[in-house]
Short mmCIF file of N, CA and C in Angstrom, two decimals:
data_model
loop_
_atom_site.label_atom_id
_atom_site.label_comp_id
_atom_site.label_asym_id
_atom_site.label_seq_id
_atom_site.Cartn_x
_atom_site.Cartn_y
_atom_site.Cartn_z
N UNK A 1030 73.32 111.60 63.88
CA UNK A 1030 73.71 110.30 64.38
C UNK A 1030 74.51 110.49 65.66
N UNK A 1031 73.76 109.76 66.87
CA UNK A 1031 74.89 110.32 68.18
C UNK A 1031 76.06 108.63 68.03
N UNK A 1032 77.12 109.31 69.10
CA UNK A 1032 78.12 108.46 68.88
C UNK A 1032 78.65 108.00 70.25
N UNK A 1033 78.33 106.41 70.46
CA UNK A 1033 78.66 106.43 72.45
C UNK A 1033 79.86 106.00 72.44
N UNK A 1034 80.67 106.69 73.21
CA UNK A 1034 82.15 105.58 73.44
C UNK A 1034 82.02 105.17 74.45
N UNK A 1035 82.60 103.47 74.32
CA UNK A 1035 82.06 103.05 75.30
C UNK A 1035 83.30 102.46 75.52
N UNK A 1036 83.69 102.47 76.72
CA UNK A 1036 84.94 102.16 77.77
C UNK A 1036 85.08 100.78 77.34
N UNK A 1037 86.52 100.51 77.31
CA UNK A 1037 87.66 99.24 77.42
C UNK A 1037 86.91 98.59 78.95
N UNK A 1038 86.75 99.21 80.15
CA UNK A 1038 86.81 98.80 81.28
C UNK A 1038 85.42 99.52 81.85
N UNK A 1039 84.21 98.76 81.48
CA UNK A 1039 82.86 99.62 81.92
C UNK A 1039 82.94 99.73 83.30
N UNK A 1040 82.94 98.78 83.76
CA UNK A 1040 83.06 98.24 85.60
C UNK A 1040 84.32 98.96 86.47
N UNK A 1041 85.13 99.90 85.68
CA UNK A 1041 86.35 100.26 86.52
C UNK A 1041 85.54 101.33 88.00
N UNK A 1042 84.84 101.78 87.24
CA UNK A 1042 84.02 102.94 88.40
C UNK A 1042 83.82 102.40 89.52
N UNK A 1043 82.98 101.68 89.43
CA UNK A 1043 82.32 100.11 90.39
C UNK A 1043 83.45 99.40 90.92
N UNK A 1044 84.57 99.08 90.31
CA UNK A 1044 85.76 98.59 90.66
C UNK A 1044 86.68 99.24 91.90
N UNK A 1045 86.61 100.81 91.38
CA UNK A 1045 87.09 101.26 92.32
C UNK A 1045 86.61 101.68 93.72
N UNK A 1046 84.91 102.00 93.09
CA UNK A 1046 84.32 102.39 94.51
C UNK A 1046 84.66 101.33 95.34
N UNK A 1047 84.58 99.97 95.28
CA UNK A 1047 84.62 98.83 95.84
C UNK A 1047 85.73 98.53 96.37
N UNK A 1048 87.34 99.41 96.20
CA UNK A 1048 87.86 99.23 96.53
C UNK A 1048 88.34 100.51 97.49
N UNK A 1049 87.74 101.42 97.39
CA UNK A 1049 87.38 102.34 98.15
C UNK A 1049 86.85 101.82 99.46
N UNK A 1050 85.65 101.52 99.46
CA UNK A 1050 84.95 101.21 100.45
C UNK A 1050 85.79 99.43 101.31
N UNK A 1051 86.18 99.01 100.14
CA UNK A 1051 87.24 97.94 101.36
C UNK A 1051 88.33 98.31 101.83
N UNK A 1052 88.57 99.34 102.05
CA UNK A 1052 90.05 100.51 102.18
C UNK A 1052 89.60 100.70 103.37
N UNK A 1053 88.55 101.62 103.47
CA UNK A 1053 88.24 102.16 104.93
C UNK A 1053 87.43 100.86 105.51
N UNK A 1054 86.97 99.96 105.04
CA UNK A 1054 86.22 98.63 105.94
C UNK A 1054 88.11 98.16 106.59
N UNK A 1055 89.15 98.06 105.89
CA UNK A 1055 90.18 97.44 106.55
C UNK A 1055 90.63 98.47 107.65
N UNK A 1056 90.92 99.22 107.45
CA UNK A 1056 91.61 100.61 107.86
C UNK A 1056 90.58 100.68 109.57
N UNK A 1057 88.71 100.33 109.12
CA UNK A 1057 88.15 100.45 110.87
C UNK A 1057 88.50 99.37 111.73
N UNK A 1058 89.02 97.99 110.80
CA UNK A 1058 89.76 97.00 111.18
C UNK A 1058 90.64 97.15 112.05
N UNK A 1059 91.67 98.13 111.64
CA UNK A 1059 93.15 97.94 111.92
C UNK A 1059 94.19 97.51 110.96
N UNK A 1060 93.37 96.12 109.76
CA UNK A 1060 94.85 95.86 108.91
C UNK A 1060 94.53 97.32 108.03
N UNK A 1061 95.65 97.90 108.14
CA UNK A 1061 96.00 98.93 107.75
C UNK A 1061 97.10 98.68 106.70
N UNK A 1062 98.02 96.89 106.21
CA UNK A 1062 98.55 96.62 105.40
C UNK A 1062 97.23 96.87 103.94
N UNK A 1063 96.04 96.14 104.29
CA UNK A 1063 95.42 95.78 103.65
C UNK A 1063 94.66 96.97 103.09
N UNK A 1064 94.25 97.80 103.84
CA UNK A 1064 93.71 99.04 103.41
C UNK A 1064 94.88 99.78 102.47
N UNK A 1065 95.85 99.91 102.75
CA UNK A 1065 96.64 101.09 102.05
C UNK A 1065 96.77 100.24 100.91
N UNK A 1066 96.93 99.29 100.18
CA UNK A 1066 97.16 98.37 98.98
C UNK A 1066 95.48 98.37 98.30
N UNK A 1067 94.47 98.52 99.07
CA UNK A 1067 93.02 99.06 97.80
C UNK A 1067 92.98 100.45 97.83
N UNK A 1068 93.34 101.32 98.96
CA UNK A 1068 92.85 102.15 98.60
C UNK A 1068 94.36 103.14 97.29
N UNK A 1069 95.57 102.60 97.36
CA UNK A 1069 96.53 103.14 95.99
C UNK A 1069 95.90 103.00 94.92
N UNK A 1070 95.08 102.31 94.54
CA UNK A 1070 94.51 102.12 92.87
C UNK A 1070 92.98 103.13 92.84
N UNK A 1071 92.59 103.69 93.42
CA UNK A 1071 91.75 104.61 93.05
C UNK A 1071 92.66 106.03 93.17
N UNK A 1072 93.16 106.34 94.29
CA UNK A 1072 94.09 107.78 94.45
C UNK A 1072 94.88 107.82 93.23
N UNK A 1073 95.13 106.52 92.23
CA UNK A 1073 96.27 107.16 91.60
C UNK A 1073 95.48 107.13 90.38
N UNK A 1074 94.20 106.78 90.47
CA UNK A 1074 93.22 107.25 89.28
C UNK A 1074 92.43 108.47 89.12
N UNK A 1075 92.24 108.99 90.53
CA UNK A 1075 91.59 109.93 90.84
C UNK A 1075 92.46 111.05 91.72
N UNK A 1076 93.10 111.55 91.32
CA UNK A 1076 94.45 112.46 92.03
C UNK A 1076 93.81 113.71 93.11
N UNK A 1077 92.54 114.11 92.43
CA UNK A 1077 91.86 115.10 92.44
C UNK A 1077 90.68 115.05 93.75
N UNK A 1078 90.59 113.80 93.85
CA UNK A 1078 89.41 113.64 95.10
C UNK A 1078 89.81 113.74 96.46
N UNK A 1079 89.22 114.17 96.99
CA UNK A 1079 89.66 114.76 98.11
C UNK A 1079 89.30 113.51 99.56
N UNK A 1080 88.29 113.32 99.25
CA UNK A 1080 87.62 112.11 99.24
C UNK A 1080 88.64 110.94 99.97
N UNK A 1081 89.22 109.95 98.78
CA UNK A 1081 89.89 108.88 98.64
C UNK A 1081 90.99 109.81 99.62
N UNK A 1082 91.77 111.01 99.49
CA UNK A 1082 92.84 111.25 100.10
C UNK A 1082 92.73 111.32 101.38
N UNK A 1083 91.04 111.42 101.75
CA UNK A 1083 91.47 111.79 103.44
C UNK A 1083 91.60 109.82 103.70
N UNK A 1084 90.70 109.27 103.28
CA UNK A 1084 90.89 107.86 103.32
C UNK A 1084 92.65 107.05 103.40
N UNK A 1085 92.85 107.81 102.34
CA UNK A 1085 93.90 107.06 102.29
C UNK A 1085 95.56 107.96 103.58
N UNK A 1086 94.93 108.95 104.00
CA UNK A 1086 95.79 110.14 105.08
C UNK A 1086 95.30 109.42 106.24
N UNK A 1087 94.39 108.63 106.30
CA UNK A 1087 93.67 107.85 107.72
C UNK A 1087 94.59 106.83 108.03
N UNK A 1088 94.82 106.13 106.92
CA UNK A 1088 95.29 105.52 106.81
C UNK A 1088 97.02 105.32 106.87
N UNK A 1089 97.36 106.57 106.42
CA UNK A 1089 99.15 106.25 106.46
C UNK A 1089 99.02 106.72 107.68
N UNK A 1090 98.30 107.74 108.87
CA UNK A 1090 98.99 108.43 109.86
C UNK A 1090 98.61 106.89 110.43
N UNK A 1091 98.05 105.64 110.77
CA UNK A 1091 98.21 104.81 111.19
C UNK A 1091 99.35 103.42 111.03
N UNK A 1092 99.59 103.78 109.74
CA UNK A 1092 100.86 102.84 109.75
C UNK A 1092 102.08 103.39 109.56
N UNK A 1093 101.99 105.30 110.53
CA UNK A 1093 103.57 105.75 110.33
C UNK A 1093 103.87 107.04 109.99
N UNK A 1094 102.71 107.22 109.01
CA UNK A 1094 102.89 108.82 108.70
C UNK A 1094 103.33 108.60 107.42
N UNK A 1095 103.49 109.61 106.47
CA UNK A 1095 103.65 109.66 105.37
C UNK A 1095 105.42 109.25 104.30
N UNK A 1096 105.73 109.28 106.03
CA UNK A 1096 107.29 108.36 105.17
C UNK A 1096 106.88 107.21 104.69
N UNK A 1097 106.21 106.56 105.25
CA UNK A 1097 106.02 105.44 104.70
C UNK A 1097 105.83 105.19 102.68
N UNK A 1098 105.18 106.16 103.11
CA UNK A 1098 104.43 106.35 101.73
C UNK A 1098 104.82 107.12 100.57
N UNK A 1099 106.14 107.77 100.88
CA UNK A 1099 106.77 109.25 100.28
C UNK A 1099 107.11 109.24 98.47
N UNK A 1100 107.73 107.75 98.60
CA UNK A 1100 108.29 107.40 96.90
C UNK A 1100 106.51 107.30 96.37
N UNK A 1101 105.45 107.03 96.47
CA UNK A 1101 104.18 107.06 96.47
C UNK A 1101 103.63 108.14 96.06
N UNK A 1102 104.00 109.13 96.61
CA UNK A 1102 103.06 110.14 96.59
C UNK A 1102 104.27 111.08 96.17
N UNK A 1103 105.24 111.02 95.76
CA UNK A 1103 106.00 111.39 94.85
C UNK A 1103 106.13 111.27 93.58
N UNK A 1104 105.86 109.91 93.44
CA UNK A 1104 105.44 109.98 91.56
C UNK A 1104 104.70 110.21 90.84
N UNK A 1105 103.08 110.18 91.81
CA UNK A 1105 101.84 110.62 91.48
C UNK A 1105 102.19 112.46 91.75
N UNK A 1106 102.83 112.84 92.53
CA UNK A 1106 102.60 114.69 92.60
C UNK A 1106 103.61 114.96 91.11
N UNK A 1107 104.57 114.12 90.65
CA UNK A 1107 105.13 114.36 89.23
C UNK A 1107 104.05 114.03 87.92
N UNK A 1108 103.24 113.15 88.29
CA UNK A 1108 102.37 113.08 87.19
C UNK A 1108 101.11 113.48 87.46
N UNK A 1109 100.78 114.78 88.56
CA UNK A 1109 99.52 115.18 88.32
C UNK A 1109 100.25 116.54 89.42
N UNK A 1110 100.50 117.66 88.76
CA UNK A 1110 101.48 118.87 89.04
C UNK A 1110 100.18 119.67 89.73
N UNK A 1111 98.87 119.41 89.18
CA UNK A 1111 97.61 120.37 89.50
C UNK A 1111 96.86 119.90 90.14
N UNK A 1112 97.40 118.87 91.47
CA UNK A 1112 96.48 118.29 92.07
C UNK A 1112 96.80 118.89 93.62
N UNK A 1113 95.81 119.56 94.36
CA UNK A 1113 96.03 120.03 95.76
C UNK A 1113 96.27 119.08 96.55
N UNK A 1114 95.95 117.94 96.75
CA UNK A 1114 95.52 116.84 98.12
C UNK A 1114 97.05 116.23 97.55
N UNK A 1115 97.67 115.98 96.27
CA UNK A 1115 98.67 115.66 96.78
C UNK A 1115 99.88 116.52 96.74
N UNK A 1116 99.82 117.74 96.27
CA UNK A 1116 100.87 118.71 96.93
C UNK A 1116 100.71 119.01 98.33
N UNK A 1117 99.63 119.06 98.93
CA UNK A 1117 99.95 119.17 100.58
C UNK A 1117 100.71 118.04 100.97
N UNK A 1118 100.02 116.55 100.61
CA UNK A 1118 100.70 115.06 100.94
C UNK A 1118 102.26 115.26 100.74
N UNK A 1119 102.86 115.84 99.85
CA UNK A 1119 104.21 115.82 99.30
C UNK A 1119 104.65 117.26 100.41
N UNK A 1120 103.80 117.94 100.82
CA UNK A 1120 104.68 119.16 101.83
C UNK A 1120 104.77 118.35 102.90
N UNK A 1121 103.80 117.26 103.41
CA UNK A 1121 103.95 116.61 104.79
C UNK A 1121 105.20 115.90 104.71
N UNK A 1122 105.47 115.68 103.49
CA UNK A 1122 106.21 114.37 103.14
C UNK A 1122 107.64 115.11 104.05
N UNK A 1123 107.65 116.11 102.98
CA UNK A 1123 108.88 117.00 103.16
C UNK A 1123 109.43 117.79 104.66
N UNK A 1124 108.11 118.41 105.48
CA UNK A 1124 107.77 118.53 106.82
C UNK A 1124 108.23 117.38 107.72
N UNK A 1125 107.94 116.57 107.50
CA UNK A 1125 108.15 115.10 108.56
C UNK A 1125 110.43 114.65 108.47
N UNK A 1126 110.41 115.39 107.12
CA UNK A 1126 112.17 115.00 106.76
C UNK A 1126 112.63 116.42 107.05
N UNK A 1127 112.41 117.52 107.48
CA UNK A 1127 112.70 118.57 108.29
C UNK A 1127 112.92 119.77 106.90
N UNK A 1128 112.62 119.25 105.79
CA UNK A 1128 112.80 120.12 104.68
C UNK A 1128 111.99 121.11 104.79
N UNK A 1129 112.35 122.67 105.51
CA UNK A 1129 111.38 122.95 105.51
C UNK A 1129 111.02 123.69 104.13
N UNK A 1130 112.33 124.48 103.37
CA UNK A 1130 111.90 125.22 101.98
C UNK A 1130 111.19 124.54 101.13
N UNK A 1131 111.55 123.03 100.70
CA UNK A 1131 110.37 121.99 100.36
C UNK A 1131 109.33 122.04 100.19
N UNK A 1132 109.03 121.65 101.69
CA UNK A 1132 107.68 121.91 102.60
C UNK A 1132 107.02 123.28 101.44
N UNK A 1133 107.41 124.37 102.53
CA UNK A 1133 106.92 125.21 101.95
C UNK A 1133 106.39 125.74 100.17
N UNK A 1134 107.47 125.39 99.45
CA UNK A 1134 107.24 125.29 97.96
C UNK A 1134 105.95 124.62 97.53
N UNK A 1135 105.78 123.26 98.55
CA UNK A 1135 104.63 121.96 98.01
C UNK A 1135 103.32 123.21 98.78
N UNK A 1136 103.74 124.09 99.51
CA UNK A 1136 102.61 123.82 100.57
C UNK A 1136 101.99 125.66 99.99
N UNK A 1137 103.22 126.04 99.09
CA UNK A 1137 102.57 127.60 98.42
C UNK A 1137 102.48 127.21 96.72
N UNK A 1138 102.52 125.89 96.21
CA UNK A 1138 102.38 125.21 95.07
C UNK A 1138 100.54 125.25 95.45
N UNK A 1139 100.35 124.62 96.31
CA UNK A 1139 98.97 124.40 96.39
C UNK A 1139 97.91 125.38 97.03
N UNK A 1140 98.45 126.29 97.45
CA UNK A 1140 98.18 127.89 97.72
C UNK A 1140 97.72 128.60 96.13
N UNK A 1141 98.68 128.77 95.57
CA UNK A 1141 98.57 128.97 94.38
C UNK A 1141 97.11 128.20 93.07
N UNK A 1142 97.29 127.31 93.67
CA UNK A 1142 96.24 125.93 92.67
C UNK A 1142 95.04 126.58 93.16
N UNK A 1143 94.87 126.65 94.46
CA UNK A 1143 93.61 127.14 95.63
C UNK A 1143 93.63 127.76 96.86
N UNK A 1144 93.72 129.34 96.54
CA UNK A 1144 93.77 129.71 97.40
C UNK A 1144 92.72 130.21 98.45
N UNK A 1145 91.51 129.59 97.99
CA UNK A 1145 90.65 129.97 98.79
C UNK A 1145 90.47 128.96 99.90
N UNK A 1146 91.57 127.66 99.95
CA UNK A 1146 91.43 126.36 100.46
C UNK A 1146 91.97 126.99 101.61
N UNK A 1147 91.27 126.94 102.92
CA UNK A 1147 91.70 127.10 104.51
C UNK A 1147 92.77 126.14 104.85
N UNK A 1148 93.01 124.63 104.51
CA UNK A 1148 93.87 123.82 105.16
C UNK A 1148 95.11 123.87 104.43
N UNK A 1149 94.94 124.54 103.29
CA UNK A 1149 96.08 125.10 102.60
C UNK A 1149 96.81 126.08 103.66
N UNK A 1150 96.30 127.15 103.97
CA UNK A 1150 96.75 128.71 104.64
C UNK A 1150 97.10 127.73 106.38
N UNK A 1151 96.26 126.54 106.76
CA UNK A 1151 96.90 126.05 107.79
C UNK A 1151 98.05 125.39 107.79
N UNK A 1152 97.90 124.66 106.93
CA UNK A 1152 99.50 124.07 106.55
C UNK A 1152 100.78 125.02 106.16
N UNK A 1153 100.59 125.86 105.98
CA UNK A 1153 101.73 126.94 105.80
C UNK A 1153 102.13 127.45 107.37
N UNK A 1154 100.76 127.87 107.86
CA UNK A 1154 101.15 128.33 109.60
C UNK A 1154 101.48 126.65 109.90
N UNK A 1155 101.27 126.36 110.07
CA UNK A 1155 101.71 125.03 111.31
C UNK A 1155 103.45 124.67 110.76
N UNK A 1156 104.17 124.98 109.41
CA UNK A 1156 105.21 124.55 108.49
C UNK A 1156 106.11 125.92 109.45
N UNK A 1157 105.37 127.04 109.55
CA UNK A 1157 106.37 127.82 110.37
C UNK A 1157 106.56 127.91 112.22
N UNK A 1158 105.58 127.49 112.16
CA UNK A 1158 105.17 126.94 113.75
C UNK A 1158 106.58 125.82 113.76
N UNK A 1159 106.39 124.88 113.03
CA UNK A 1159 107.78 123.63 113.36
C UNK A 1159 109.00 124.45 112.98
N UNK A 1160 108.79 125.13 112.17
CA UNK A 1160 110.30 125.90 112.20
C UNK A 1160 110.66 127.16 113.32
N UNK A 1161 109.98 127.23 113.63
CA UNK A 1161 110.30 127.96 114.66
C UNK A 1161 110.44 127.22 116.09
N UNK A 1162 110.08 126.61 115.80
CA UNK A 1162 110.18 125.24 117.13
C UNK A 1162 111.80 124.37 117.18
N UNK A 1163 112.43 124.72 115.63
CA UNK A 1163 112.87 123.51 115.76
C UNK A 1163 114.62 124.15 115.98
N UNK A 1164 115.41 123.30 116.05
CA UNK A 1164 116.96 123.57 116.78
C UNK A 1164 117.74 124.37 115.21
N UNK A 1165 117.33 124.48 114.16
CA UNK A 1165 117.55 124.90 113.07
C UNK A 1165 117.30 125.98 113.24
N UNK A 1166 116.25 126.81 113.85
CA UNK A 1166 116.02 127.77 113.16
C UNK A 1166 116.86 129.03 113.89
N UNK A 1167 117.01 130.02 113.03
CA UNK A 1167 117.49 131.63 113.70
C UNK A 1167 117.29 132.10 114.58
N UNK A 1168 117.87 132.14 115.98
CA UNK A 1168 117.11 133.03 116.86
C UNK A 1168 117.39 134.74 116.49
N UNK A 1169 117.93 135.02 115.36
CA UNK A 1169 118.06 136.29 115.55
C UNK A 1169 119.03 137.37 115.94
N UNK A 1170 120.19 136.31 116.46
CA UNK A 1170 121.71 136.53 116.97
C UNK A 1170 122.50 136.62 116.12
N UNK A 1171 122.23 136.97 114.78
CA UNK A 1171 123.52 136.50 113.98
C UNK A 1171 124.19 135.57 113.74
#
């Protein structure tokens, strides 16, 4: 005897693609209010897609960059510890507020998850690139 379970919410799939795809229809717009408010309800269903994240990374570097978004993508990197797209999101987070040990932790957290991921190993060089750039760091003088 087979046994189907069948979803509380059949249409959520469909629900979300749909709100997917009106994310980036707002976002080629410009309202970029409107895009970042459909495209939060799939990212925080789907932590893992890489997909929805560049969508929704299109999207914050247009209304600001990821401060905007930080308490956001902070509660989702606490409730999904094994997700790459948003441990890098949470190193930018940290990068952009000059944290760089932070940074780095989010940005060798997801090194660790995948290290065969190239924009992983870039985000680590570019995290020491700003530190070395920046009025913080050691020149080496003692």
């Amino acid at each position: 005897m087979c046994m189907l379970t069948i979803s509380r919410h059949p249409n959520r799939e469909r629900r979300d693609t749909m709100r997917i795809h009106l994310a980036d229809a707002y976002s080629l717009r410009g309202d970029l209010s409107n895009a970042l408010k459909h495209i939060k309800v799939p990212a925080e269903r789907w932590p893992d897609s890489r997909d929805i994240w560049n969508i929704f990374t299109r999207i914050v570097v247009g209304v600001g960059g990821v401060r905007q978004t930080a308490k956001f993508i902070g509660n989702l990197r606490k409730e999904h510890p094994s997700s790459v797209p948003l441990a890098l999101l949470q190193g930018h987070v940290y990068l952009q507020n000059y944290s760089y040990a932070e940074a780095l932790a989010e940005y060798m957290d997801a090194f660790r998850l995948d290290p065969q991921e190239s924009l992983v190993m870039l985000c680590i060089s570019n995290l020491f690139a700003n530190y070395a750039c920046s009025r913080n760091a050691n020149d080496g003088r003692g």
